[in-house]
CSV table of C-alpha atoms in Angstrom, one decimal:
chain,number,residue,atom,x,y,z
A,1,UNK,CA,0.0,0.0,0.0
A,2,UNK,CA,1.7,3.1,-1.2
A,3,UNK,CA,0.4,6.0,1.1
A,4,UNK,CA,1.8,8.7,-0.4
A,5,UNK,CA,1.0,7.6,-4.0
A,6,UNK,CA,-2.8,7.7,-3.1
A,7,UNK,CA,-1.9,11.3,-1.0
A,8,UNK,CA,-0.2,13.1,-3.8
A,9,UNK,CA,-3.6,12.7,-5.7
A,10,UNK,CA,-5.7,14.4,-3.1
A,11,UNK,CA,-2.9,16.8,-3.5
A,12,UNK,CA,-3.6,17.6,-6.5
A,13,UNK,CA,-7.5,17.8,-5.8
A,14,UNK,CA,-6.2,20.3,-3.1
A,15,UNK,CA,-4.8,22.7,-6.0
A,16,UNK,CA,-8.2,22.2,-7.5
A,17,UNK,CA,-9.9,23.6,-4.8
A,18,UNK,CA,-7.3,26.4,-4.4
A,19,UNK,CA,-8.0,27.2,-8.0
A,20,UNK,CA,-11.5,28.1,-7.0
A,21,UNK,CA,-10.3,30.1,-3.8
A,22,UNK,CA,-11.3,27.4,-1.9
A,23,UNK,CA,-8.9,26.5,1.2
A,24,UNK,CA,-6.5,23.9,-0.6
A,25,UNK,CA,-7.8,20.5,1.0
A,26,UNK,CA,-8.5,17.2,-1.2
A,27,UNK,CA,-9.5,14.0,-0.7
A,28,UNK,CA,-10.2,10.6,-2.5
A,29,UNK,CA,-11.8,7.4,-1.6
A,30,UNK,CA,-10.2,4.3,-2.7
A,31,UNK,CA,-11.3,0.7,-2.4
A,32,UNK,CA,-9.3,-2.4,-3.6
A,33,UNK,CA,-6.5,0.0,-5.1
A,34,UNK,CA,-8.8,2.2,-7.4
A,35,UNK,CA,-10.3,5.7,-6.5
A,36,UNK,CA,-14.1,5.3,-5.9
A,37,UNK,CA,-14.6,8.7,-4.9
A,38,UNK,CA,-12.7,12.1,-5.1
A,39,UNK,CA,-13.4,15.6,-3.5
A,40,UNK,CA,-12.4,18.9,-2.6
A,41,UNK,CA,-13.0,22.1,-0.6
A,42,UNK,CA,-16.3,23.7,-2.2
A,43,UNK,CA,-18.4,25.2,0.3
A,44,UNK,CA,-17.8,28.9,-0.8
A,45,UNK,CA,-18.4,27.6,-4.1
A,46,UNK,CA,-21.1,25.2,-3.7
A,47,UNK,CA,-22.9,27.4,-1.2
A,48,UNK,CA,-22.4,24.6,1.0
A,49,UNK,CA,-21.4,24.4,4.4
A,50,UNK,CA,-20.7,21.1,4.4
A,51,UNK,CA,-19.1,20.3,1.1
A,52,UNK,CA,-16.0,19.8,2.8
A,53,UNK,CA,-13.6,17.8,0.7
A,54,UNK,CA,-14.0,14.5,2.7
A,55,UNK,CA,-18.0,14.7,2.2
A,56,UNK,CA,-17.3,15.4,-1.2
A,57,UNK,CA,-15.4,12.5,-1.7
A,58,UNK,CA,-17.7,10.3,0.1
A,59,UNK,CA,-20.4,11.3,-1.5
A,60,UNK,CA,-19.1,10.6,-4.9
A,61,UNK,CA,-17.8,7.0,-4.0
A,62,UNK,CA,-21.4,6.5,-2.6
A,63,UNK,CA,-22.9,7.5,-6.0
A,64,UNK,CA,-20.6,5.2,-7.2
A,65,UNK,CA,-20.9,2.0,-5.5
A,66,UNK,CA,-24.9,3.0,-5.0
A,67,UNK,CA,-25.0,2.4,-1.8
A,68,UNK,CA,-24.2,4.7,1.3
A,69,UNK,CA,-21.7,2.4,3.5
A,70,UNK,CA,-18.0,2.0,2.3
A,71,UNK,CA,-16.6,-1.0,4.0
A,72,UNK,CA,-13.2,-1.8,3.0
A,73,UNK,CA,-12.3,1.5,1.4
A,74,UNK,CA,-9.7,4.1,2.9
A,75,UNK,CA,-10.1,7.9,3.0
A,76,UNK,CA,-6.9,10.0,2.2
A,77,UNK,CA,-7.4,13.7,2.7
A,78,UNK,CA,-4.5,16.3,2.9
A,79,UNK,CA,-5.8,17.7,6.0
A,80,UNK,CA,-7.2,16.1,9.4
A,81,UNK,CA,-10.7,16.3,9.2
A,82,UNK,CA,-12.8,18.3,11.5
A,83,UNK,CA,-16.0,16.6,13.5
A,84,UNK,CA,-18.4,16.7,10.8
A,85,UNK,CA,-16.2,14.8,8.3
A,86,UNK,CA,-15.3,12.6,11.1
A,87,UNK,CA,-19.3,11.6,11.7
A,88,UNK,CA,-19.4,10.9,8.1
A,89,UNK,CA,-16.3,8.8,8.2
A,90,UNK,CA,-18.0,6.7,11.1
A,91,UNK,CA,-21.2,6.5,9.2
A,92,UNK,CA,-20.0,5.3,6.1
A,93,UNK,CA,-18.0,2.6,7.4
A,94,UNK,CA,-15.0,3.7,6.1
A,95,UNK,CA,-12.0,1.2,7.3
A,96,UNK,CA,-9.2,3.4,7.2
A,97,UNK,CA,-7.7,7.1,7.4
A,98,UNK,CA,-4.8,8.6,6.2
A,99,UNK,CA,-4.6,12.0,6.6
A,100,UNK,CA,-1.2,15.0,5.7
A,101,UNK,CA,-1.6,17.8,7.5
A,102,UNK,CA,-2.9,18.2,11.5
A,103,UNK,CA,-5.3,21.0,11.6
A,104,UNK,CA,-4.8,22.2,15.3
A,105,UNK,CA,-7.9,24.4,15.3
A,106,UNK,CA,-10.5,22.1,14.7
A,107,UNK,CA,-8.8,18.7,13.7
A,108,UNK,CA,-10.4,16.0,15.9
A,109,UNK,CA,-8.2,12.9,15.3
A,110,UNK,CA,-5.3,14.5,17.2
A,111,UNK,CA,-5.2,18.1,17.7
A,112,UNK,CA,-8.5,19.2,19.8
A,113,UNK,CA,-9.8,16.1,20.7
A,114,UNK,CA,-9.5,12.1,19.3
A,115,UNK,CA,-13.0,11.7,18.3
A,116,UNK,CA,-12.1,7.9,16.8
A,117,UNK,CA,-11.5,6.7,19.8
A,118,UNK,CA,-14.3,7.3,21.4
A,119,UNK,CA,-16.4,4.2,23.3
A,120,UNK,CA,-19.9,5.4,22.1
A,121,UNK,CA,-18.8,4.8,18.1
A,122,UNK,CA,-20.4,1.7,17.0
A,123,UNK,CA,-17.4,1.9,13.8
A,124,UNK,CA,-13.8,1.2,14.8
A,125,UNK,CA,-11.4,3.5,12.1
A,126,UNK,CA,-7.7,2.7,11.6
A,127,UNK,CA,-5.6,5.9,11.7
A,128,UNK,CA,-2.7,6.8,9.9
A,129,UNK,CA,-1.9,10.3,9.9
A,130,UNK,CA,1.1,12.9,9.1
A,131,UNK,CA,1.5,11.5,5.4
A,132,UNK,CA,2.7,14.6,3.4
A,133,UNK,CA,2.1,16.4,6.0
A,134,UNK,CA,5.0,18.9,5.3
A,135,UNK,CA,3.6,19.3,1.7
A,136,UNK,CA,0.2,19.5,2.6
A,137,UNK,CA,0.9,21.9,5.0
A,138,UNK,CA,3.2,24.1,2.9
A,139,UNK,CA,0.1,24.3,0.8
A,140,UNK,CA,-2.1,25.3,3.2
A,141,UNK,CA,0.7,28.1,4.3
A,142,UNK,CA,1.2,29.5,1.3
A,143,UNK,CA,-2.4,29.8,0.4
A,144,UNK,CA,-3.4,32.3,3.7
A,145,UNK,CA,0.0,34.2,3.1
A,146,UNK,CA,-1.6,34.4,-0.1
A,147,UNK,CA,-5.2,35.6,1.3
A,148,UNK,CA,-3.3,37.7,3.7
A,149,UNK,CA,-1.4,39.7,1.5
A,150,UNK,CA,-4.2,40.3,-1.1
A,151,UNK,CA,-6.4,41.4,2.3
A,152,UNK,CA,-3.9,43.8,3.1
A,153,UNK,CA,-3.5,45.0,-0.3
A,154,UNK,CA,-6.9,45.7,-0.6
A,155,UNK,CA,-7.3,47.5,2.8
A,156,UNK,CA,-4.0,49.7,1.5
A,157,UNK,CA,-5.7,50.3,-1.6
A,158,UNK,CA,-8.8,51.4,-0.1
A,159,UNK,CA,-6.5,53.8,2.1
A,160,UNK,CA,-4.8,55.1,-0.6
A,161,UNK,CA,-7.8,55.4,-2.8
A,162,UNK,CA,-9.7,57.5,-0.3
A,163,UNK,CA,-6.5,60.1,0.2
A,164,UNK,CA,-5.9,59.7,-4.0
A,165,UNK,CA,-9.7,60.9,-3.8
A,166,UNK,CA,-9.4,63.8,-1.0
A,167,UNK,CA,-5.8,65.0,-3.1
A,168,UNK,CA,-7.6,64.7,-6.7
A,169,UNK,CA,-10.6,66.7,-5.2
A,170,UNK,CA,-9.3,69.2,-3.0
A,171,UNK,CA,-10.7,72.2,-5.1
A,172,UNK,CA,-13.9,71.2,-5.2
A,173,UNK,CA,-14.8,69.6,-2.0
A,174,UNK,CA,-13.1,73.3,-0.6
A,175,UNK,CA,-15.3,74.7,-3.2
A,176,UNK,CA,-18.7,73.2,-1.6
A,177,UNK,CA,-17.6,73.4,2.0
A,178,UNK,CA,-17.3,77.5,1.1
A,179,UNK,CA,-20.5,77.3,-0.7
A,180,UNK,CA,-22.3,75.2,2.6
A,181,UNK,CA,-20.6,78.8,4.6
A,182,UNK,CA,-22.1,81.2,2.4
A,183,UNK,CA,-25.7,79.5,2.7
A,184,UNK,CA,-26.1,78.9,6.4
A,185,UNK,CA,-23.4,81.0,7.9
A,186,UNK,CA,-21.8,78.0,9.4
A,187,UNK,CA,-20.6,74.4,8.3
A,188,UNK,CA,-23.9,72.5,9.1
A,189,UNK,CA,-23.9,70.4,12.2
A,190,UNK,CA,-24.1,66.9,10.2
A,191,UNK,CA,-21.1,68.5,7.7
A,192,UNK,CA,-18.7,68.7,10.9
């Protein structure tokens, strides 16, 4: 079983979703060594809170196989998933996974809780987790020093519009605030 084989294709679902502006995560499903079921990050897209890139995947191998349990098949996602996509992973019996990158604000294999090992789940999952992570992650990275950059480019360029504005404009807004002077006497109280 070659891990990181079946990884570097949610990978590559990953730049799929960042394609979109979607946070870079992918995921396939694969049962006896052929993907069932592929996925990724769509919920801005798909105005879809939960179309998540292990529920997408899911849900296609479901279609696929016409029928809603997976026994037998493994999950590999580039990112540990976060509660929801852990109930799904429970309810469609999926047998194993693999996961890259932790996600230590709301991952729930090992970062804020182990949700897998709880007593109450009638589904046992095998975990294997930190394959490509350092890629995955790097993805991940880059993509909100991406976000943050545009952000603060746009906040800048608001700035500088507004004084670009006020510069360009001077004259005239002088022009009516003399004119509001002449006409009442005073700068009205809402122009002050």
């Amino acid at each position: 079983m070659d891990h990181e084989y079946w990884m570097e294709q949610a990978l590559s679902l990953a730049d799929r979703a960042e394609s979109k502006s979607e946070i870079p995560v992918g995921a396939i499903v694969v049962l006896d060594n052929e993907i069932i079921g592929q996925g990724y990050n769509a919920p801005i897209s798909n105005v879809d809170p939960t179309a998540h890139a292990e529920i997408q995947a899911i849900r296609s191998a479901c279609n696929r196989v016409g029928n809603y349990r997976l026994p037998g098949s493994r999950l590999y996602v580039t990112l540990e998933p976060c509660s929801m996509c852990a109930g799904a992973i429970v309810h469609a019996r999926i047998a194993q996974l693999i996961y890259g990158a932790v996600e230590p604000k709301s991952g729930v294999v090992c970062s804020q809780h182990q949700f897998f090992s709880e007593a109450f789940l009638n589904h046992k999952v095998d975990i294997v987790g930190g394959v490509l992570a350092e890629k995955a992650s790097e993805k991940l990275s880059g993509f909100f020093q991406y976000r943050r950059k545009q952000k603060n480019a746009q906040e800048n360029g608001l700035i500088g519009s507004f004084f670009d504005f006020i510069i360009n404009n001077i004259d005239s807004l002088l022009a009516s605030l003399h004119c509001l002077v002449l006409k009442y006497g005073q700068i009205p109280p809402n122009y002050s």
